CSV table of C-alpha atoms and ligand atoms in Angstrom, one decimal:
chain,number,residue,atom,x,y,z
B,1,MET,CA,29.9,5.3,-23.7
B,2,GLY,CA,29.7,2.5,-21.2
B,3,ILE,CA,26.3,2.3,-19.1
B,4,GLU,CA,28.6,3.0,-16.1
B,5,LYS,CA,29.8,6.4,-17.6
B,6,LEU,CA,26.5,7.6,-18.5
B,7,ILE,CA,25.3,7.0,-14.9
B,8,LYS,CA,28.1,8.6,-13.2
B,9,GLN,CA,27.8,11.6,-15.6
B,10,LYS,CA,23.9,11.5,-15.4
B,11,LYS,CA,23.7,11.2,-18.9
B,12,ALA,CA,22.1,7.9,-18.7
B,13,ARG,CA,18.1,8.2,-19.9
B,14,ILE,CA,16.1,6.4,-17.7
B,15,ALA,CA,12.6,4.9,-18.5
B,16,ILE,CA,10.1,4.5,-15.9
B,17,ILE,CA,7.3,1.9,-16.7
B,18,GLY,CA,4.2,1.9,-14.4
B,19,LEU,CA,3.5,5.6,-12.9
B,20,GLY,CA,2.0,4.6,-9.6
B,21,TYR,CA,2.4,5.2,-6.0
B,22,VAL,CA,5.8,3.7,-6.5
B,23,GLY,CA,7.1,5.0,-9.9
B,24,LEU,CA,5.9,8.3,-10.4
B,25,PRO,CA,7.8,9.6,-7.1
B,26,LEU,CA,10.7,7.8,-8.4
B,27,ALA,CA,10.4,9.3,-11.8
B,28,LEU,CA,9.9,13.2,-10.7
B,29,LEU,CA,12.9,12.3,-8.0
B,30,LEU,CA,15.3,11.0,-10.8
B,31,SER,CA,14.6,13.9,-13.3
B,32,SER,CA,14.6,16.5,-10.1
B,33,ARG,CA,18.2,15.1,-10.2
B,34,LYS,CA,18.7,16.2,-13.8
B,35,PHE,CA,18.7,12.5,-15.3
B,36,GLU,CA,16.6,12.7,-18.4
B,37,THR,CA,13.7,10.5,-17.4
B,38,ILE,CA,10.4,9.1,-19.4
B,39,GLY,CA,7.6,8.0,-17.5
B,40,ILE,CA,5.0,5.4,-19.5
B,41,ASP,CA,1.9,4.2,-18.3
B,42,ARG,CA,-1.1,2.9,-19.8
B,43,ASP,CA,-3.5,5.4,-18.4
B,44,LYS,CA,-4.2,8.1,-20.9
B,45,ASN,CA,-5.7,10.1,-18.1
B,46,LYS,CA,-2.6,10.1,-15.8
B,47,ILE,CA,-0.4,10.8,-18.8
B,48,LYS,CA,-2.3,14.0,-19.8
B,49,LEU,CA,-2.7,14.8,-16.0
B,50,LEU,CA,1.1,14.5,-15.5
B,51,ASN,CA,2.1,16.3,-18.9
B,52,SER,CA,0.0,19.4,-17.5
B,53,LEU,CA,1.9,19.5,-14.2
B,54,LYS,CA,-1.3,17.7,-12.3
B,55,LEU,CA,-0.7,14.6,-10.0
B,56,PRO,CA,-2.9,11.9,-11.3
B,57,MET,CA,-3.0,10.5,-6.9
B,58,ALA,CA,-1.0,10.9,-3.8
B,59,GLU,CA,-2.0,14.7,-4.1
B,60,LYS,CA,-1.0,14.8,-0.3
B,61,GLU,CA,2.2,13.1,-0.6
B,62,PRO,CA,5.1,15.4,1.3
B,63,GLY,CA,7.0,17.0,-1.3
B,64,LEU,CA,5.4,15.0,-4.8
B,65,LYS,CA,3.9,18.4,-6.1
B,66,ASP,CA,7.3,20.1,-5.6
B,67,LEU,CA,9.4,17.5,-7.5
B,68,LEU,CA,6.7,17.6,-10.4
B,69,PHE,CA,7.3,21.4,-10.6
B,70,LYS,CA,11.1,20.7,-10.2
B,71,SER,CA,11.2,17.9,-13.0
B,72,LYS,CA,9.4,19.6,-15.5
B,73,LYS,CA,12.8,20.1,-17.6
B,74,HIS,CA,13.7,16.3,-17.5
B,75,PHE,CA,10.6,14.7,-17.3
B,76,LYS,CA,7.9,13.6,-19.8
B,77,ALA,CA,5.3,10.9,-19.5
B,78,ILE,CA,4.2,8.7,-22.5
B,79,LEU,CA,2.0,5.8,-23.3
B,80,PRO,CA,3.8,2.8,-23.8
B,81,THR,CA,3.1,2.9,-27.7
B,82,ALA,CA,5.8,4.9,-28.5
B,83,LYS,CA,9.6,3.7,-29.2
B,84,VAL,CA,11.9,4.8,-26.0
B,85,ASP,CA,15.4,5.7,-26.3
B,86,ALA,CA,16.4,4.9,-23.4
B,87,ASP,CA,19.7,3.4,-21.3
B,88,ILE,CA,17.8,2.3,-18.1
B,89,PHE,CA,14.4,0.8,-17.6
B,90,ILE,CA,12.9,0.4,-14.5
B,91,VAL,CA,9.8,-1.8,-14.1
B,92,ILE,CA,7.4,-0.7,-11.4
B,93,VAL,CA,3.7,-2.3,-12.3
B,94,ASN,CA,1.3,-4.3,-10.0
B,95,THR,CA,1.9,-8.0,-9.6
B,96,PRO,CA,-1.7,-8.8,-8.3
B,97,VAL,CA,-2.4,-12.3,-7.2
B,98,ASP,CA,-5.8,-13.9,-8.7
B,99,LYS,CA,-8.9,-15.1,-6.5
B,100,LEU,CA,-6.7,-18.6,-5.9
B,101,ASN,CA,-3.6,-16.3,-4.3
B,102,LYS,CA,-1.9,-17.5,-7.5
B,103,PRO,CA,0.5,-14.3,-8.8
B,104,ASN,CA,-0.9,-12.5,-11.9
B,105,ASN,CA,2.6,-11.8,-14.0
B,106,GLU,CA,0.6,-10.3,-16.7
B,107,PRO,CA,1.4,-6.5,-15.9
B,108,VAL,CA,5.0,-7.3,-15.1
B,109,LEU,CA,5.1,-9.5,-18.2
B,110,SER,CA,3.5,-7.0,-21.0
B,111,ALA,CA,5.6,-4.3,-19.2
B,112,SER,CA,9.0,-6.8,-20.0
B,113,LYS,CA,8.0,-6.9,-23.4
B,114,PHE,CA,7.6,-3.1,-24.2
B,115,VAL,CA,11.3,-3.0,-22.4
B,116,ALA,CA,12.6,-5.8,-24.3
B,117,GLU,CA,11.2,-4.1,-27.8
B,118,ASN,CA,13.2,-0.8,-26.7
B,119,ILE,CA,16.6,-2.1,-25.1
B,120,LYS,CA,19.5,-2.1,-27.0
B,121,ARG,CA,23.1,-3.4,-25.7
B,122,ASN,CA,24.5,-2.1,-22.6
B,123,SER,CA,21.3,-1.3,-21.2
B,124,LEU,CA,20.1,-1.9,-17.8
B,125,VAL,CA,16.8,-3.3,-16.3
B,126,ILE,CA,15.7,-3.2,-13.2
B,127,ILE,CA,12.6,-4.8,-11.4
B,128,GLU,CA,11.5,-2.6,-8.9
B,129,SER,CA,7.9,-4.4,-8.9
B,130,THR,CA,7.3,-6.8,-6.0
B,131,VAL,CA,7.1,-10.6,-7.4
B,132,ALA,CA,7.2,-14.0,-6.5
B,133,PRO,CA,10.7,-15.4,-6.1
B,134,MET,CA,12.4,-16.6,-9.3
B,135,THR,CA,9.9,-15.1,-11.2
B,136,THR,CA,13.0,-12.6,-12.6
B,137,ARG,CA,15.6,-15.3,-13.5
B,138,ASP,CA,12.9,-17.8,-14.9
B,139,ILE,CA,10.1,-15.6,-16.6
B,140,ILE,CA,11.0,-12.2,-17.0
B,141,ILE,CA,14.7,-12.8,-18.1
B,142,PRO,CA,13.7,-15.1,-20.8
B,143,ALA,CA,10.9,-13.1,-21.8
B,144,LEU,CA,13.1,-10.1,-22.1
B,145,GLU,CA,16.0,-12.2,-24.3
B,146,LYS,CA,13.0,-13.8,-26.7
B,147,TYR,CA,11.5,-10.2,-27.6
B,148,SER,CA,15.0,-8.3,-27.2
B,149,LYS,CA,17.3,-11.0,-29.4
B,150,LEU,CA,20.0,-9.9,-27.2
B,151,LYS,CA,21.4,-12.1,-24.6
B,152,VAL,CA,21.5,-11.1,-20.7
B,153,ASN,CA,25.0,-10.3,-18.9
B,154,SER,CA,26.6,-10.3,-21.8
B,155,GLU,CA,24.6,-7.7,-24.0
B,156,PHE,CA,22.2,-6.2,-21.5
B,157,TYR,CA,22.0,-6.5,-17.4
B,158,VAL,CA,19.0,-7.0,-15.0
B,159,ALA,CA,18.5,-6.4,-11.5
B,160,VAL,CA,16.0,-6.8,-9.0
B,161,CYS,CA,15.4,-3.8,-6.5
B,162,PRO,CA,12.1,-3.9,-4.6
B,163,GLU,CA,11.1,-0.4,-3.1
B,164,ARG,CA,10.3,0.0,0.7
B,165,ILE,CA,8.2,3.0,0.8
B,166,ARG,CA,4.9,4.0,2.4
B,167,PRO,CA,2.3,6.7,1.9
B,168,ASN,CA,3.0,9.8,3.7
B,169,HIS,CA,6.7,9.2,3.9
B,170,VAL,CA,7.6,8.3,-0.2
B,171,ILE,CA,10.1,10.8,-0.8
B,172,LYS,CA,12.1,10.5,2.3
B,173,GLN,CA,12.4,6.9,2.5
B,174,LEU,CA,13.3,6.8,-1.4
B,175,THR,CA,16.4,9.0,-0.6
B,176,THR,CA,17.5,7.4,2.7
B,177,PHE,CA,16.7,4.1,2.7
B,178,SER,CA,18.8,0.9,2.2
B,179,ARG,CA,18.0,-1.3,-0.6
B,180,VAL,CA,18.8,-4.9,-1.2
B,181,ILE,CA,20.1,-5.2,-5.1
B,182,GLY,CA,20.0,-8.5,-6.7
B,183,GLY,CA,22.0,-8.9,-10.1
B,184,SER,CA,21.7,-11.3,-13.1
B,185,SER,CA,25.1,-11.2,-12.5
B,186,PRO,CA,27.8,-9.6,-10.1
B,187,THR,CA,28.6,-7.2,-12.6
B,188,ALA,CA,24.6,-6.3,-13.5
B,189,ALA,CA,24.1,-5.5,-9.5
B,190,GLN,CA,27.4,-3.8,-9.3
B,191,VAL,CA,25.7,-1.4,-12.3
B,192,ALA,CA,22.5,-1.0,-10.6
B,193,LYS,CA,24.3,0.2,-7.5
B,194,LEU,CA,25.7,3.0,-9.4
B,195,LEU,CA,22.3,4.2,-10.1
B,196,TYR,CA,20.4,3.5,-6.7
B,197,SER,CA,23.8,5.4,-5.2
B,198,LYS,CA,22.3,8.6,-7.2
B,199,ILE,CA,19.4,8.1,-5.5
B,200,THR,CA,19.6,7.1,-1.9
B,201,SER,CA,21.8,7.6,1.0
B,202,GLY,CA,21.1,4.0,2.2
B,203,ASN,CA,23.3,0.9,2.2
B,204,LEU,CA,23.0,-0.9,-0.6
B,205,ASP,CA,23.7,-4.6,-0.5
B,206,LEU,CA,24.1,-6.9,-3.3
B,207,THR,CA,22.9,-10.0,-4.0
B,208,ASP,CA,21.4,-12.4,-6.8
B,209,THR,CA,18.4,-11.8,-7.9
B,210,VAL,CA,16.2,-14.6,-6.5
B,211,THR,CA,17.6,-13.8,-3.0
B,212,ALA,CA,16.3,-10.1,-3.3
B,213,GLU,CA,13.0,-11.0,-4.3
B,214,THR,CA,12.8,-13.3,-1.0
B,215,VAL,CA,14.2,-10.5,1.2
B,216,LYS,CA,11.2,-8.3,-0.2
B,217,THR,CA,8.2,-10.8,-0.2
B,218,VAL,CA,9.8,-12.0,3.3
B,219,GLU,CA,9.7,-8.6,4.6
B,220,ASN,CA,5.9,-8.4,4.3
B,221,ALA,CA,5.1,-11.7,5.0
B,222,SER,CA,6.3,-11.3,8.6
B,223,ARG,CA,4.7,-8.1,9.1
B,224,ASP,CA,1.2,-9.7,8.2
B,225,VAL,CA,2.2,-12.6,10.4
B,226,GLN,CA,2.8,-9.7,13.3
B,227,ILE,CA,-0.3,-7.9,12.5
B,228,ALA,CA,-2.0,-11.2,12.5
B,229,PHE,CA,-0.6,-12.1,16.0
B,230,ALA,CA,-1.7,-8.9,17.7
B,231,ASN,CA,-5.5,-9.2,15.8
B,232,GLU,CA,-5.8,-12.8,17.3
B,233,MET,CA,-4.7,-11.3,21.0
B,234,ALA,CA,-7.5,-8.6,20.5
B,235,LEU,CA,-9.7,-11.5,20.2
B,236,LEU,CA,-8.5,-13.3,22.8
B,237,CYS,CA,-8.7,-9.9,25.1
B,238,GLU,CA,-12.2,-9.5,23.8
B,239,ARG,CA,-13.2,-13.0,25.7
B,240,LEU,CA,-10.9,-11.9,28.4
B,241,GLY,CA,-12.4,-8.7,29.1
B,242,VAL,CA,-8.7,-7.5,28.7
B,243,ASN,CA,-8.3,-3.8,26.6
B,244,VAL,CA,-5.6,-5.1,24.2
B,245,TRP,CA,-4.4,-1.7,24.0
B,246,ASP,CA,-3.2,-1.5,27.5
B,247,LEU,CA,-1.9,-5.2,27.0
B,248,ARG,CA,0.2,-4.2,24.0
B,249,GLU,CA,1.9,-0.9,25.7
B,250,PHE,CA,2.6,-3.2,28.8
B,251,VAL,CA,4.0,-5.8,26.5
B,252,ASN,CA,6.2,-3.8,24.4
B,253,LYS,CA,7.7,-2.3,28.1
B,254,ASP,CA,10.0,-5.3,27.4
B,255,PRO,CA,12.7,-3.8,25.3
B,256,PHE,CA,12.7,-6.9,23.4
B,257,LYS,CA,9.1,-7.0,22.5
B,258,ASN,CA,7.3,-5.1,19.5
B,259,MET,CA,3.7,-6.0,19.4
B,260,LEU,CA,2.1,-4.6,16.0
B,261,LYS,CA,-1.2,-2.8,16.4
B,262,PRO,CA,-4.2,-4.8,16.1
B,263,GLY,CA,-7.1,-3.3,13.8
B,264,ALA,CA,-10.0,-3.7,11.7
B,265,GLY,CA,-7.9,-5.2,8.9
B,266,VAL,CA,-5.0,-5.0,6.6
B,267,GLY,CA,-5.5,-3.5,3.0
B,268,GLY,CA,-3.2,-1.8,0.7
B,269,HIS,CA,-1.3,-3.2,-2.5
B,270,CYS,CA,1.2,-4.9,-0.4
B,271,LEU,CA,0.6,-7.1,2.7
B,272,PRO,CA,-2.8,-8.5,1.4
B,273,GLU,CA,-0.6,-9.9,-1.8
B,274,ASP,CA,3.0,-10.3,-1.4
B,275,PRO,CA,3.1,-13.0,1.3
B,276,TRP,CA,1.1,-15.2,-1.3
B,277,LEU,CA,3.6,-14.3,-4.0
B,278,LEU,CA,6.2,-16.1,-1.8
B,279,ASN,CA,3.7,-18.9,-0.8
B,280,ALA,CA,3.0,-19.5,-4.4
B,281,SER,CA,6.8,-19.9,-5.3
B,282,THR,CA,7.4,-22.5,-2.4
B,283,GLY,CA,5.0,-24.9,-3.2
B,284,ASN,CA,2.6,-23.5,-0.8
B,285,ILE,CA,4.1,-25.4,2.3
B,286,SER,CA,3.8,-22.3,4.8
B,287,GLU,CA,1.6,-22.9,7.6
B,288,PHE,CA,2.1,-19.0,8.8
B,289,ILE,CA,1.3,-17.4,5.5
B,290,PRO,CA,-2.2,-18.5,5.0
B,291,THR,CA,-3.4,-18.4,8.5
B,292,SER,CA,-2.1,-15.2,9.0
B,293,ARG,CA,-3.9,-13.9,5.6
B,294,LYS,CA,-7.0,-15.5,7.1
B,295,ILE,CA,-6.9,-14.1,10.2
B,296,ASN,CA,-6.5,-10.4,9.1
B,297,ASP,CA,-8.8,-10.8,6.3
B,298,ASN,CA,-11.2,-11.7,9.0
B,299,MET,CA,-11.0,-8.9,10.7
B,300,PRO,CA,-13.7,-6.7,9.0
B,301,ARG,CA,-16.0,-9.2,9.7
B,302,HIS,CA,-15.4,-9.0,13.0
B,303,VAL,CA,-16.0,-5.4,13.0
B,304,PHE,CA,-19.1,-6.9,11.4
B,305,SER,CA,-20.1,-8.8,14.6
B,306,LEU,CA,-19.3,-6.1,16.9
B,307,ILE,CA,-21.8,-3.7,15.0
B,308,ILE,CA,-24.8,-6.4,15.2
B,309,LYS,CA,-23.7,-7.3,19.0
B,310,SER,CA,-24.0,-3.5,19.6
B,311,LEU,CA,-27.2,-3.1,17.5
B,312,ASN,CA,-28.7,-5.9,19.0
B,313,ILE,CA,-27.9,-4.4,22.9
B,314,LYS,CA,-29.7,-1.4,21.6
B,315,LYS,CA,-32.5,-3.4,20.2
B,316,ILE,CA,-32.4,-2.0,17.0
B,317,ASN,CA,-32.9,-4.4,13.9
B,318,PRO,CA,-30.2,-4.5,11.8
B,319,LYS,CA,-32.5,-4.0,8.6
B,320,ASN,CA,-33.8,-0.7,10.2
B,321,ALA,CA,-30.3,0.5,11.2
B,322,LYS,CA,-28.3,3.7,9.5
B,323,LEU,CA,-24.5,3.2,9.9
B,324,LEU,CA,-21.8,5.4,9.0
B,325,ILE,CA,-18.5,4.4,8.1
B,326,LEU,CA,-15.3,6.8,8.8
B,327,GLY,CA,-12.8,6.0,6.5
B,328,LEU,CA,-12.4,3.9,3.2
B,329,ALA,CA,-8.8,4.4,2.3
B,330,TYR,CA,-6.4,1.4,3.4
B,331,THR,CA,-4.5,3.3,6.0
B,332,GLU,CA,-4.2,6.7,7.7
B,333,ASP,CA,-4.1,10.0,5.8
B,334,CYS,CA,-3.6,8.4,2.3
B,335,ASP,CA,-5.9,8.3,-0.8
B,336,ASP,CA,-5.4,4.7,-1.7
B,337,TYR,CA,-8.2,2.1,-1.3
B,338,ARG,CA,-6.6,-1.1,-3.1
B,339,ASN,CA,-7.4,-4.1,-0.7
B,340,SER,CA,-9.2,-1.7,2.1
B,341,PRO,CA,-10.7,-3.2,4.8
B,342,THR,CA,-14.0,-0.8,4.5
B,343,GLU,CA,-14.5,-2.4,1.3
B,344,LYS,CA,-14.6,-5.9,2.8
B,345,LEU,CA,-17.1,-4.7,5.6
B,346,VAL,CA,-19.2,-2.9,3.0
B,347,ARG,CA,-19.6,-6.2,1.2
B,348,ILE,CA,-20.7,-7.7,4.2
B,349,LEU,CA,-23.3,-5.1,4.7
B,350,LYS,CA,-24.7,-4.9,1.2
B,351,LYS,CA,-25.2,-9.0,1.3
B,352,LYS,CA,-27.1,-8.4,4.6
B,353,LYS,CA,-29.0,-5.4,3.4
B,354,ILE,CA,-27.6,-2.9,5.9
B,355,ASN,CA,-27.9,0.6,5.2
B,356,TYR,CA,-24.4,2.4,5.9
B,357,LYS,CA,-22.9,5.7,4.3
B,358,ILE,CA,-19.2,5.9,3.7
B,359,HIS,CA,-16.7,9.3,4.8
B,360,ASP,CA,-13.5,9.7,3.6
B,361,PRO,CA,-11.5,13.0,4.1
B,362,LEU,CA,-9.0,11.8,1.3
B,363,ILE,CA,-11.2,10.2,-1.1
B,364,LYS,CA,-13.4,12.0,-4.1
B,365,ASN,CA,-17.0,11.3,-3.6
B,366,TYR,CA,-16.7,10.6,0.0
B,367,ASN,CA,-15.1,13.7,1.4
B,368,PHE,CA,-18.2,15.3,2.7
B,369,LYS,CA,-17.6,18.4,4.2
B,370,ASN,CA,-20.3,18.2,6.9
B,371,LEU,CA,-19.7,15.3,8.8
B,372,TYR,CA,-22.1,16.1,11.8
B,373,LYS,CA,-25.0,16.6,8.9
B,374,LEU,CA,-23.8,13.2,7.8
B,375,ALA,CA,-24.3,11.9,11.0
B,376,LYS,CA,-27.7,12.9,11.4
B,377,GLU,CA,-30.5,10.0,12.4
B,378,ILE,CA,-27.3,7.5,12.3
B,379,ASP,CA,-27.2,4.8,15.0
B,380,CYS,CA,-23.9,3.6,14.9
B,381,ILE,CA,-20.7,5.2,13.9
B,382,ILE,CA,-17.6,2.7,12.5
B,383,LEU,CA,-14.2,4.0,12.7
B,384,MET,CA,-11.9,2.1,10.2
B,385,VAL,CA,-9.4,4.4,9.4
B,386,SER,CA,-7.6,6.8,11.7
B,387,HIS,CA,-7.2,9.5,9.5
B,388,SER,CA,-5.7,12.9,11.4
B,389,TYR,CA,-8.7,14.6,10.1
B,390,TYR,CA,-10.9,12.7,12.5
B,391,ASN,CA,-9.1,14.2,15.6
B,392,ASN,CA,-11.5,17.2,14.9
B,393,ILE,CA,-14.5,15.0,15.8
B,394,ASN,CA,-16.6,16.8,18.8
B,395,LEU,CA,-18.3,13.6,20.1
B,396,THR,CA,-20.9,15.7,22.2
B,397,ASN,CA,-21.9,17.6,19.1
B,398,LEU,CA,-22.3,14.4,17.3
B,399,SER,CA,-24.4,12.9,19.7
B,400,HIS,CA,-26.7,15.4,19.1
B,401,PHE,CA,-27.2,14.7,15.2
B,402,MET,CA,-27.3,10.5,15.6
B,403,ARG,CA,-30.4,8.6,16.5
B,404,THR,CA,-28.6,6.3,18.7
B,405,LYS,CA,-25.2,6.6,20.0
B,406,ILE,CA,-22.8,3.6,18.9
B,407,ILE,CA,-19.6,3.5,18.2
B,408,ILE,CA,-17.5,0.8,16.6
B,409,ASP,CA,-13.8,1.4,17.0
B,410,GLY,CA,-11.5,-0.4,14.8
B,411,ARG,CA,-8.4,1.4,15.1
B,412,ASN,CA,-8.5,2.3,19.1
B,413,PHE,CA,-9.2,5.8,18.1
B,414,PHE,CA,-11.3,7.1,20.3
B,415,ASP,CA,-11.5,7.4,24.3
B,416,LYS,CA,-13.7,4.6,25.4
B,417,LYS,CA,-14.3,6.1,28.9
B,418,LYS,CA,-15.0,9.6,27.3
B,419,ALA,CA,-17.4,8.3,25.1
B,420,GLN,CA,-19.2,6.0,27.1
B,421,ASN,CA,-19.5,9.0,30.0
B,422,LEU,CA,-21.1,11.0,26.9
B,423,GLY,CA,-23.7,7.7,26.5
B,424,TYR,CA,-22.3,6.6,24.1
B,425,LEU,CA,-22.3,2.5,23.6
B,426,TYR,CA,-18.6,1.8,22.8
B,427,LYS,CA,-17.0,-1.7,21.4
B,428,GLY,CA,-13.5,-1.4,19.8
B,429,VAL,CA,-11.6,-4.2,18.5
B,430,GLY,CA,-9.8,-6.0,21.3
B,431,ASN,CA,-11.2,-3.7,23.7
B,432,VAL,CA,-15.2,-4.0,24.3
I,501,SAJ,N1,-1.8,-2.5,9.9
I,501,SAJ,C1,-2.4,-3.0,11.2
I,501,SAJ,N2,-1.4,-3.0,12.3
I,501,SAJ,C2,-0.1,-2.5,11.9
I,501,SAJ,C3,0.0,-1.9,10.5
I,501,SAJ,C4,-0.4,-1.9,9.8
I,501,SAJ,O1,-3.3,-3.4,11.3
I,501,SAJ,O2,0.3,-2.5,13.2
I,501,SAJ,C5,-2.6,-1.9,8.6
I,501,SAJ,C6,-2.6,-1.0,8.1
I,501,SAJ,O3,-3.8,-0.4,8.6
I,501,SAJ,C7,-2.9,-1.0,6.5
I,501,SAJ,C8,-2.0,-2.3,6.4
I,501,SAJ,O4,-1.8,-2.9,7.7
I,501,SAJ,O5,-4.7,-1.5,6.5
I,501,SAJ,C9,-0.8,-2.0,5.4
I,501,SAJ,O6,-0.3,-1.0,6.4
I,501,SAJ,P1,1.4,-0.7,6.1
I,501,SAJ,O7,1.9,0.0,7.6
I,501,SAJ,O8,2.3,-2.1,6.1
I,501,SAJ,O9,1.8,0.4,5.0
I,501,SAJ,P2,2.0,-0.2,3.5
I,501,SAJ,O10,1.6,-1.6,2.9
I,501,SAJ,O11,1.8,0.8,2.8
I,501,SAJ,O12,3.2,-0.7,3.7
I,501,SAJ,C10,4.1,-1.5,3.7
I,501,SAJ,C11,5.5,-1.3,4.1
I,501,SAJ,N3,6.4,-1.7,5.4
I,501,SAJ,C12,6.3,-1.5,6.5
I,501,SAJ,O13,6.1,-0.3,6.7
I,501,SAJ,C13,7.4,-2.1,7.4
I,501,SAJ,C14,6.4,-0.5,3.1
I,501,SAJ,O14,7.8,-0.1,3.6
I,501,SAJ,C15,6.7,-1.5,2.3
I,501,SAJ,O15,7.5,-1.1,1.2
I,501,SAJ,C16,5.3,-1.7,1.7
I,501,SAJ,O16,4.4,-2.3,2.5
I,501,SAJ,C17,5.2,-2.3,0.2
I,501,SAJ,O17,5.3,-1.8,-0.7
I,501,SAJ,O18,5.7,-3.7,0.2
């Protein structure tokens, strides 16, 4: 039976290579929709947890645990050692950049080799990983043909369908957001569209693989540039004595403006990496990309400068200071701390031999129950992530535990006036 029919009748067996923050929800969603789904991942512990119906990460992701239980009849997780009998292979592995901001295609190529060793005539291979434009056409497809000895477009199909989800909204966005699908041929795009029409109610725009890869990397590069603009305006506002948050509110009253939020930095597995993928594939001619990345990557260092300024005002030698950092994750209400701005700040503190502790309500080993006890004898609280958990902080109580009352606010989280009335020295990014 042709692949189209298999998809229409939900008889297509689907292999998902990479059970991360995107791959796992997709695998569970497909299996909950009665597609026979095999999840493949290199991480033994992840496989073990999943097969005993436990989530290896993103435990707080709304709806994910239910999906895991709903999917048990049609889902199994395996290591990439066994042969896999599937009609559709979806590759969602990470695509890191190296120290020189060049794409590291090892994970996606090793996944493609595994796929090539398992595809058969009429298979559909989908690349959901965010790759540098031209990677699928010039690197992945040749690898698939080499290791499978099959010919693309006549014996198997390839499509690029980048994901557009973010933590705490994954299932909803997977099932409602529009997707762009780039096919190795128009037929390949059409076949992939058939599958995604079973997943999302959003529009499915068809194009070629290079355009699809470029859409994804431009989406995130443009977001990174916009955040960098907001961060740079925060630095300007500090020199003007203007509150950047008032500025942003008033600017955005213009219906044609949308200034994003300045903050303590830009983390995650997308924005710090995807712009470099685009830059690398276009001969590094961009001005915006490196400049924006530099501004955003410098924000944790700016937070550090606010810490030092505040300690100086209070005549505390940084070497004797005790800091408490609130938030390790890269964004609020999430347990993912890849490329986290806090890790950058901590690297600076370590180099300067400054004493610090980290609290994060969602991350093991940092989710200390009693924040006030943790704040005992602390001179300075640095809010790096606006987890909802921190809404319960009572600044009056906190001040009784602290040795010196300094707040460095990386996300405009606390009320500056209120903190000052309680005797805190308050410095916020863009609001000093
Ligand atoms: N951030 C700011 N200011 C802002 C927005 C974000 O400083 O105004 C920071 C966050 O604190 C975080 C980082 O930027 O450290 C990334 O935040 P994000 O909201 O972009 O979250 P991601 O990286 O998980 O998701 C982005 C998403 N893009 C949008 O929300 C428009 C998502 O849709 C993409 O699919 C995802 O990148 C991806 O996987 O590419």
